[in-house]
Coordinates of C-alpha atoms and ligand atoms in Angstrom, one line a residue:
M1276 CA 0.0 0.0 0.0
T1277 CA 1.2 3.5 -0.9
S1278 CA 0.3 6.5 1.1
G1279 CA 1.8 9.9 0.8
A1280 CA 3.9 11.3 -2.0
V1281 CA 4.5 9.8 -5.4
A1282 CA 6.6 11.0 -8.3
V1283 CA 6.8 11.1 -12.0
L1284 CA 10.3 11.4 -13.4
T1285 CA 10.4 12.6 -17.1
A1286 CA 13.1 11.2 -19.1
A1287 CA 11.4 10.6 -22.5
G1288 CA 13.1 13.4 -24.4
S1289 CA 15.7 12.7 -27.0
G1290 CA 18.2 15.2 -25.9
S1291 CA 18.7 16.6 -29.4
R1292 CA 20.7 19.6 -28.2
L1293 CA 23.1 17.4 -26.3
G1294 CA 23.3 15.4 -29.4
L1295 CA 24.7 12.1 -28.0
G1296 CA 22.8 9.9 -30.4
Y1297 CA 21.0 8.2 -27.5
P1298 CA 18.6 9.6 -24.9
K1299 CA 20.0 12.4 -22.8
A1300 CA 18.7 10.8 -19.6
L1301 CA 21.1 7.9 -20.2
A1302 CA 24.1 10.3 -20.5
E1303 CA 26.8 9.6 -17.9
L1304 CA 27.6 11.9 -15.0
A1305 CA 30.3 10.8 -12.6
G1306 CA 29.9 7.2 -13.7
R1307 CA 26.0 7.1 -13.4
S1308 CA 23.1 7.9 -15.7
L1309 CA 21.3 11.2 -15.3
V1310 CA 18.0 9.4 -14.7
G1311 CA 19.8 7.3 -12.0
H1312 CA 21.0 10.3 -10.2
A1313 CA 17.6 11.9 -10.3
A1314 CA 15.7 8.8 -9.4
S1315 CA 18.1 8.1 -6.4
R1316 CA 17.7 11.5 -5.1
L1317 CA 13.8 11.2 -5.2
C1318 CA 14.1 8.0 -3.2
A1319 CA 16.5 9.6 -0.7
T1320 CA 13.9 12.1 0.4
G1321 CA 12.3 9.2 2.2
E1322 CA 8.9 10.6 1.2
I1323 CA 8.2 8.9 -2.2
G1324 CA 6.1 5.8 -2.1
A1325 CA 5.9 5.0 -5.8
L1326 CA 8.0 6.3 -8.8
V1327 CA 7.1 6.2 -12.5
V1328 CA 9.9 7.0 -15.0
T1329 CA 8.9 8.0 -18.6
A1330 CA 11.3 7.0 -21.2
P1331 CA 11.4 6.9 -25.0
A1332 CA 9.4 4.0 -26.2
E1333 CA 12.2 2.4 -28.1
H1334 CA 14.6 2.5 -25.1
L1335 CA 12.5 1.1 -22.3
A1336 CA 14.9 -1.9 -21.7
Q1337 CA 18.0 0.4 -21.4
F1338 CA 16.2 2.6 -18.9
R1339 CA 15.2 -0.4 -16.8
A1340 CA 18.8 -1.6 -16.8
A1341 CA 20.2 1.8 -15.9
L1342 CA 17.7 2.1 -13.0
A1343 CA 18.3 -1.5 -11.9
A1344 CA 22.0 -0.6 -11.4
E1345 CA 21.1 2.1 -8.9
P1346 CA 21.5 0.9 -5.3
G1347 CA 19.5 3.9 -4.0
L1348 CA 16.3 2.9 -5.7
T1349 CA 14.4 1.7 -2.6
V1350 CA 10.9 2.3 -3.6
P1351 CA 8.6 0.5 -6.2
W1352 CA 9.4 1.9 -9.6
Q1353 CA 8.3 1.4 -13.2
V1354 CA 9.4 2.6 -16.5
V1355 CA 6.7 3.6 -19.1
A1356 CA 6.8 5.1 -22.5
G1357 CA 6.6 8.8 -22.7
G1358 CA 4.8 10.9 -25.3
A1359 CA 5.4 13.4 -28.1
S1360 CA 5.9 16.3 -25.6
R1361 CA 7.0 16.6 -22.1
Q1362 CA 3.3 17.3 -21.1
A1363 CA 2.2 14.1 -22.8
S1364 CA 5.0 12.2 -21.0
V1365 CA 3.9 13.5 -17.6
S1366 CA 0.3 12.5 -18.5
A1367 CA 1.5 9.0 -19.3
G1368 CA 3.3 8.9 -15.9
L1369 CA 0.3 10.0 -14.1
A1370 CA -1.9 7.4 -15.9
A1371 CA 0.6 4.7 -14.8
L1372 CA 0.5 5.8 -11.2
E1373 CA -3.2 5.9 -11.3
S1374 CA -3.6 2.4 -12.8
S1375 CA -1.1 0.8 -10.4
R1376 CA -2.9 2.4 -7.5
E1377 CA -4.3 -0.3 -5.2
P1378 CA -7.5 0.1 -3.2
G1379 CA -6.7 2.1 -0.1
D1380 CA -3.7 3.8 -1.6
V1381 CA -3.9 7.5 -0.9
Y1382 CA -1.6 9.9 -2.8
D1383 CA -1.4 13.3 -1.3
V1384 CA 1.5 14.9 -3.2
V1385 CA 2.8 14.2 -6.7
L1386 CA 6.3 15.5 -7.6
V1387 CA 7.0 15.9 -11.2
H1388 CA 10.8 16.0 -11.8
D1389 CA 13.0 16.1 -15.0
A1390 CA 15.9 13.7 -15.3
A1391 CA 17.5 16.6 -17.1
R1392 CA 18.0 18.0 -13.6
P1393 CA 20.0 15.1 -12.1
L1394 CA 21.6 16.9 -9.1
A1395 CA 18.5 18.5 -7.6
P1396 CA 19.1 17.8 -4.0
P1397 CA 16.7 15.7 -1.8
A1398 CA 16.4 18.7 0.6
L1399 CA 14.9 20.7 -2.3
M1400 CA 12.5 18.0 -3.0
R1401 CA 11.4 17.8 0.6
R1402 CA 10.9 21.6 0.7
I1403 CA 8.5 21.3 -2.2
I1404 CA 6.6 18.4 -0.6
D1405 CA 6.4 20.3 2.7
A1406 CA 5.1 23.4 1.0
V1407 CA 2.3 21.4 -0.8
R1408 CA 1.3 19.7 2.5
A1409 CA 1.3 23.1 4.2
G1410 CA -1.6 24.1 1.8
H1411 CA 0.1 25.5 -1.3
R1412 CA -1.4 23.1 -3.7
A1413 CA 1.0 23.9 -6.6
V1414 CA 4.6 24.6 -5.7
V1415 CA 7.6 25.2 -7.9
P1416 CA 11.2 26.0 -7.1
G1417 CA 12.5 29.2 -8.5
L1418 CA 15.7 31.3 -8.6
A1419 CA 16.0 35.0 -9.1
V1420 CA 17.2 35.9 -12.6
T1421 CA 20.7 37.4 -12.6
D1422 CA 21.0 38.2 -16.2
T1423 CA 19.4 41.3 -17.6
I1424 CA 16.6 40.2 -19.8
K1425 CA 15.6 41.8 -23.1
Q1426 CA 12.5 41.4 -25.1
V1427 CA 13.1 41.1 -28.8
D1428 CA 10.8 42.1 -31.7
D1429 CA 8.1 39.6 -32.8
D1430 CA 10.0 39.0 -36.0
A1431 CA 13.0 37.8 -34.0
D1432 CA 12.7 34.5 -35.9
A1433 CA 13.9 36.4 -38.9
P1434 CA 17.1 38.1 -37.8
D1435 CA 19.0 40.4 -40.2
A1436 CA 21.8 39.2 -42.5
S1437 CA 24.3 39.4 -39.6
G1438 CA 22.1 37.3 -37.4
A1439 CA 21.3 40.3 -35.1
V1440 CA 17.8 40.7 -33.7
R1441 CA 16.3 44.1 -32.6
V1442 CA 15.5 44.8 -28.9
A1443 CA 11.9 45.8 -28.2
G1444 CA 12.5 46.5 -24.4
T1445 CA 14.1 45.6 -21.2
V1446 CA 12.1 43.4 -18.8
D1447 CA 12.1 44.1 -15.1
R1448 CA 14.1 41.1 -13.9
A1449 CA 13.1 41.7 -10.2
A1450 CA 9.7 40.3 -11.1
L1451 CA 11.1 37.2 -12.8
R1452 CA 11.9 33.8 -11.5
A1453 CA 13.6 31.0 -13.5
V1454 CA 11.8 27.8 -12.3
Q1455 CA 13.1 24.4 -11.9
T1456 CA 11.9 21.0 -11.0
P1457 CA 10.7 19.1 -9.0
Q1458 CA 7.4 20.7 -9.0
G1459 CA 4.9 19.5 -6.4
F1460 CA 1.1 19.4 -6.6
A1461 CA -1.8 18.1 -4.7
W1462 CA -2.5 14.8 -6.6
D1463 CA -6.1 15.7 -7.5
L1464 CA -5.2 19.2 -8.7
L1465 CA -2.5 17.9 -11.1
L1466 CA -4.8 15.2 -12.5
R1467 CA -7.4 17.9 -13.1
A1468 CA -4.8 20.3 -14.7
H1469 CA -3.6 17.6 -17.1
A1470 CA -7.1 16.5 -18.0
A1471 CA -8.1 20.1 -18.8
G1472 CA -5.0 20.8 -20.9
A1473 CA -4.9 17.4 -22.7
A1474 CA -5.7 18.9 -26.1
R1475 CA -2.3 20.8 -26.0
A1476 CA -0.2 17.8 -25.3
G1477 CA 0.0 16.3 -28.8
V1478 CA 2.8 18.5 -30.2
E1479 CA 5.7 20.3 -28.6
S1480 CA 4.7 23.7 -30.1
T1481 CA 1.5 23.9 -28.1
A1482 CA 2.3 21.7 -25.1
A1483 CA 3.1 23.2 -21.7
T1484 CA 6.8 23.2 -20.9
D1485 CA 6.1 22.7 -17.2
D1486 CA 3.2 21.4 -15.2
S1487 CA 2.5 24.5 -13.2
A1488 CA 1.5 26.2 -16.5
L1489 CA -1.4 23.8 -16.7
V1490 CA -2.5 24.7 -13.2
E1491 CA -2.2 28.4 -14.0
A1492 CA -4.5 27.7 -17.0
L1493 CA -7.1 26.4 -14.6
G1494 CA -7.0 29.7 -12.8
E1495 CA -5.5 28.1 -9.6
A1496 CA -2.7 29.6 -7.6
V1497 CA 0.9 28.5 -8.2
W1498 CA 3.6 29.2 -5.6
I1499 CA 7.3 29.6 -5.9
V1500 CA 9.7 28.6 -3.1
D1501 CA 13.5 28.9 -3.1
G1502 CA 15.1 26.7 -5.8
D1503 CA 18.6 25.4 -5.7
P1504 CA 21.5 26.2 -8.2
R1505 CA 22.4 22.4 -8.1
A1506 CA 19.1 21.7 -9.7
L1507 CA 20.7 23.1 -13.0
K1508 CA 19.3 21.7 -16.2
I1509 CA 21.4 19.7 -18.5
T1510 CA 20.8 20.9 -22.1
T1511 CA 24.2 21.1 -23.6
E1512 CA 27.6 19.5 -23.4
Q1513 CA 28.8 22.4 -21.3
D1514 CA 26.0 21.9 -18.7
L1515 CA 27.1 18.3 -18.4
A1516 CA 30.7 19.5 -17.8
V1517 CA 29.5 22.0 -15.1
A1518 CA 27.6 19.2 -13.4
E1519 CA 30.7 16.9 -13.4
V1520 CA 32.5 19.7 -11.6
L1521 CA 29.8 20.0 -9.1
V1522 CA 29.9 16.4 -8.3
L1523 CA 33.7 16.5 -8.2
T1524 CA 34.0 19.4 -5.9
E1525 CA 31.0 18.9 -3.6
G1526 CA 30.9 15.2 -3.6
D1527 CA 27.8 13.2 -4.4
P1528 CA 25.5 13.3 -1.3
M1529 CA 23.7 10.3 -2.8
D1530 CA 26.7 8.1 -2.8
P1531 CA 26.1 6.3 0.5
A1532 CA 29.7 5.4 1.2
P1533 CA 32.0 6.9 -1.4
T1534 CA 34.7 4.3 -1.9
T1535 CA 36.2 5.9 -5.0
Q1536 CA 38.2 9.2 -4.9
P1537 CA 37.1 12.0 -7.1
A1538 CA 39.4 11.7 -10.1
G1539 CA 42.8 13.2 -9.8
L1540 CA 42.9 13.7 -6.0
P1541 CA 45.5 11.8 -4.1
R1542 CA 45.0 9.4 -1.3
V1543 CA 47.0 9.2 1.9
G1544 CA 47.8 6.2 4.1
I1545 CA 49.3 5.6 7.5
G1546 CA 51.5 2.8 8.8
T1547 CA 53.1 2.1 12.2
D1548 CA 55.3 -0.7 13.5
V1549 CA 57.0 -1.3 16.8
H1550 CA 59.5 -4.0 17.8
A1551 CA 61.3 -4.7 21.1
F1552 CA 65.0 -5.1 21.3
A1553 CA 66.2 -8.7 21.6
D1554 CA 68.1 -10.0 24.5
P1555 CA 71.7 -8.9 23.7
A1556 CA 72.9 -12.4 24.7
L1557 CA 71.2 -13.8 21.6
G1558 CA 73.5 -11.7 19.4
R1559 CA 70.7 -10.7 16.9
E1560 CA 71.8 -8.5 14.0
L1561 CA 70.1 -5.2 13.7
W1562 CA 68.3 -4.5 10.3
M1563 CA 66.7 -1.0 10.1
A1564 CA 65.6 1.2 7.2
G1565 CA 66.8 -1.4 4.7
L1566 CA 70.3 -1.4 6.1
H1567 CA 72.4 -3.8 8.2
W1568 CA 73.8 -2.1 11.4
P1569 CA 76.9 -4.0 12.5
G1570 CA 77.6 -3.7 16.2
E1571 CA 74.0 -2.7 17.2
N1572 CA 71.7 -4.9 19.1
G1573 CA 69.0 -6.4 17.0
L1574 CA 65.2 -6.4 17.5
A1575 CA 63.1 -9.3 18.5
G1576 CA 60.5 -10.8 16.0
H1577 CA 60.1 -13.5 13.4
S1578 CA 60.8 -11.1 10.6
D1579 CA 63.9 -8.9 10.3
A1580 CA 61.9 -6.5 12.5
D1581 CA 62.8 -3.5 10.2
V1582 CA 60.1 -1.2 11.6
V1583 CA 60.9 1.6 9.1
A1584 CA 60.4 -0.6 6.0
H1585 CA 57.3 -2.3 7.6
A1586 CA 55.7 1.0 8.5
A1587 CA 56.4 2.2 4.9
A1588 CA 54.8 -0.8 3.4
D1589 CA 51.8 -0.6 5.6
A1590 CA 51.3 3.0 4.7
I1591 CA 51.1 2.0 1.0
F1592 CA 48.6 -0.7 1.8
S1593 CA 46.6 1.8 3.8
A1594 CA 46.6 4.5 1.1
T1595 CA 45.5 2.0 -1.6
G1596 CA 43.0 0.1 0.4
L1597 CA 44.7 -3.1 -0.3
G1598 CA 44.6 -4.3 3.3
D1599 CA 47.7 -4.1 5.6
L1600 CA 51.0 -5.9 6.3
G1601 CA 49.3 -8.8 8.2
S1602 CA 46.6 -9.5 5.6
N1603 CA 49.2 -9.4 2.7
F1604 CA 52.2 -11.1 4.3
G1605 CA 50.8 -12.8 7.5
T1606 CA 50.4 -16.4 8.4
S1607 CA 48.2 -17.0 5.3
A1608 CA 51.1 -16.1 3.1
P1609 CA 53.9 -18.3 4.4
E1610 CA 56.1 -17.7 1.4
W1611 CA 56.8 -14.2 2.8
A1612 CA 57.9 -15.4 6.2
G1613 CA 61.5 -14.3 6.8
A1614 CA 61.5 -11.8 3.9
S1615 CA 63.5 -8.7 4.5
G1616 CA 61.7 -5.4 5.3
A1617 CA 62.9 -3.9 2.0
S1618 CA 61.6 -6.8 -0.1
L1619 CA 58.2 -6.4 1.6
L1620 CA 58.2 -2.7 0.8
A1621 CA 59.0 -3.6 -2.8
E1622 CA 56.2 -6.1 -3.0
A1623 CA 53.7 -3.6 -1.4
A1624 CA 54.7 -1.0 -4.0
A1625 CA 54.3 -3.6 -6.8
R1626 CA 50.9 -4.6 -5.5
A1627 CA 49.8 -1.0 -5.3
R1628 CA 50.9 -0.4 -9.0
A1629 CA 49.2 -3.7 -10.1
A1630 CA 46.0 -2.2 -8.6
G1631 CA 46.4 0.9 -10.8
F1632 CA 48.0 3.3 -8.3
Q1633 CA 51.0 5.5 -8.7
I1634 CA 53.0 6.1 -5.6
G1635 CA 53.9 9.8 -4.9
N1636 CA 56.1 9.5 -2.0
V1637 CA 56.4 7.8 1.4
A1638 CA 57.6 9.5 4.6
V1639 CA 58.8 7.5 7.6
Q1640 CA 59.8 8.6 11.0
L1641 CA 61.9 6.3 13.3
V1642 CA 61.1 6.8 16.9
G1643 CA 63.8 5.6 19.3
N1644 CA 67.2 6.1 20.8
R1645 CA 69.2 3.7 18.6
P1646 CA 70.4 3.3 15.9
R1647 CA 71.5 6.9 15.3
L1648 CA 70.2 7.4 11.9
G1649 CA 71.9 10.7 10.9
A1650 CA 75.1 9.5 9.3
R1651 CA 73.4 6.8 7.2
R1652 CA 70.2 8.6 6.3
A1653 CA 71.0 9.1 2.6
E1654 CA 72.1 5.4 2.3
A1655 CA 68.8 4.3 4.0
E1656 CA 66.7 6.5 1.8
A1657 CA 68.5 5.3 -1.3
V1658 CA 67.8 1.6 -0.5
L1659 CA 64.1 2.2 0.4
T1660 CA 63.5 4.5 -2.5
A1661 CA 64.8 1.8 -4.8
A1662 CA 62.6 -0.8 -3.1
A1663 CA 59.5 1.4 -3.4
G1664 CA 60.2 2.8 -6.8
A1665 CA 59.2 6.2 -5.4
P1666 CA 60.9 8.7 -3.1
V1667 CA 61.1 7.5 0.5
T1668 CA 62.3 9.9 3.2
V1669 CA 63.4 8.7 6.6
T1670 CA 63.6 11.0 9.7
A1671 CA 64.2 10.2 13.3
T1672 CA 63.3 11.4 16.7
T1673 CA 63.6 10.4 20.4
T1674 CA 61.0 10.6 23.1
D1675 CA 62.8 12.4 25.8
G1676 CA 63.5 9.2 27.8
L1677 CA 59.7 8.4 28.0
G1678 CA 57.9 5.3 27.1
L1679 CA 59.3 2.0 25.6
T1680 CA 61.2 4.0 23.0
G1681 CA 62.7 6.4 25.5
R1682 CA 63.7 3.5 27.8
S1683 CA 65.4 1.7 24.8
E1684 CA 63.1 -1.2 25.2
G1685 CA 62.3 -1.1 21.5
V1686 CA 61.8 1.2 18.5
A1687 CA 58.8 2.4 16.6
A1688 CA 58.3 3.8 13.1
I1689 CA 55.4 5.9 11.7
A1690 CA 54.9 6.3 8.0
T1691 CA 52.6 8.1 5.6
A1692 CA 52.2 7.4 1.9
L1693 CA 50.6 9.4 -0.9
V1694 CA 49.2 7.7 -3.9
V1695 CA 47.1 8.6 -6.9
G1696 CA 44.7 6.0 -8.3
Ligands
LIG2272 N1 10.8 15.0 -21.9 C1 9.9 14.0 -21.9 N2 9.2 13.7 -23.0 C2 9.3 14.5 -24.1 C3 10.2 15.5 -24.1 C4 10.9 15.8 -23.0 O1 9.8 13.3 -20.9 N3 8.6 14.2 -25.2 C5 11.5 15.3 -20.7 C6 13.1 15.2 -20.9 O2 13.5 13.8 -20.9 C7 13.6 16.1 -19.8 C8 12.6 17.1 -19.5 O3 11.4 16.6 -20.2 O4 13.9 15.3 -18.6 C9 12.9 18.4 -20.1 O5 13.1 18.4 -21.4 P1 14.5 18.9 -22.2 O6 15.4 19.3 -21.2 O7 14.1 19.7 -23.3 O8 15.0 17.5 -22.7 P2 15.0 16.9 -24.2 O9 13.8 17.2 -24.8 O10 15.4 15.4 -24.1 O11 16.2 17.7 -24.9 P3 16.2 18.4 -26.3 O12 15.1 19.5 -26.1 O13 17.6 19.0 -26.4 O14 15.9 17.4 -27.3
LIG2273 MG1 13.1 19.3 -25.2

């Protein structure tokens, strides 16, 4: 049973001005279809009980596939063929909602939205629904007009030889609003408006370009509430490029858990490792930062305990999301038991590259009293840089006598890595 708001999403246009050769609503924006973006946002309001999408009759299967790929489509939805004009398409959507209505279903508000406005935010949609429920039975989002608007002569269709048209006057833009979708209506009012205006729907030249015009034609009041610049309409290739930038810079609030970085931005990772010094009586060798340190007491552990190389490798795994040192080289991968820290770092870098990442740099800080890194820093950086195939810098600090590192019980290393994927 459906009670509450329902929505018609118009997507039956051909998109002739975008000129893709397939319907505009299937155009890709940040990896998803325009119609998918718009439908997911309608669902994300949490208010919509049923959704009808109108599509070009010859592309119904593609639209169904595009919508089936949307994880955010959490309400019952159907795709129906649109008509020769936007008005005819909305009528077809309303008819589909009406015929799928079950006894007892009560629709209070119907939103009519264009797939050509894929980024209209759910908050805007809710604002429209709330305004209809508050008693304004026809509500459209509108923005003040910022350009100065000129009226042109009636014969503007016949410009002079240079293409220029003559100005007839300047319109007072303070009294103008550019309106957007979704538009919201009391269900019965919109049905009545479409029924009354049905004769106009057959051809684009007479059809209403928005639904509120049909309500105006009934003599009923139409109200404007604040629109949203993100509800911009995609008409040309440039609009699509602007929308891409909006998604890139503002993120996509409809992506429930963004797992992919916006293209071009780097990813950072962090890695830490700690090992205790071995009992000096055991005579263990010290390996640190890819180097052998003759005369220094070694660290305890099954591996070579090279905390600097291990932290660096872990930071690369962290940045790339490929797990961590344990999941890559732990007990489930016995072939890596006993491998040197530098070779683990080299393998981590290789796995990052195999997954499509470039490594920018890795920075590691050694925390502890010994060994004194200073004199061999360049040597260590050269070995680790060669292993990672990207610049690795190594710095060192002590902890003022405090903690396990300050008491020389062990050493620690902390690393960050920067990658681009
Ligand atoms: N629309 C529709 N049925 C039509 C014509 C348009 O459902 N017969 C829809 C479009 O899919 C779009 C909205 O109405 O979501 C606004 O139309 P517009 O932006 O003009 O899109 P197109 O008509 O597809 O584009 P163009 O005019 O460039 O061909
Ligand atoms: Mg059109």
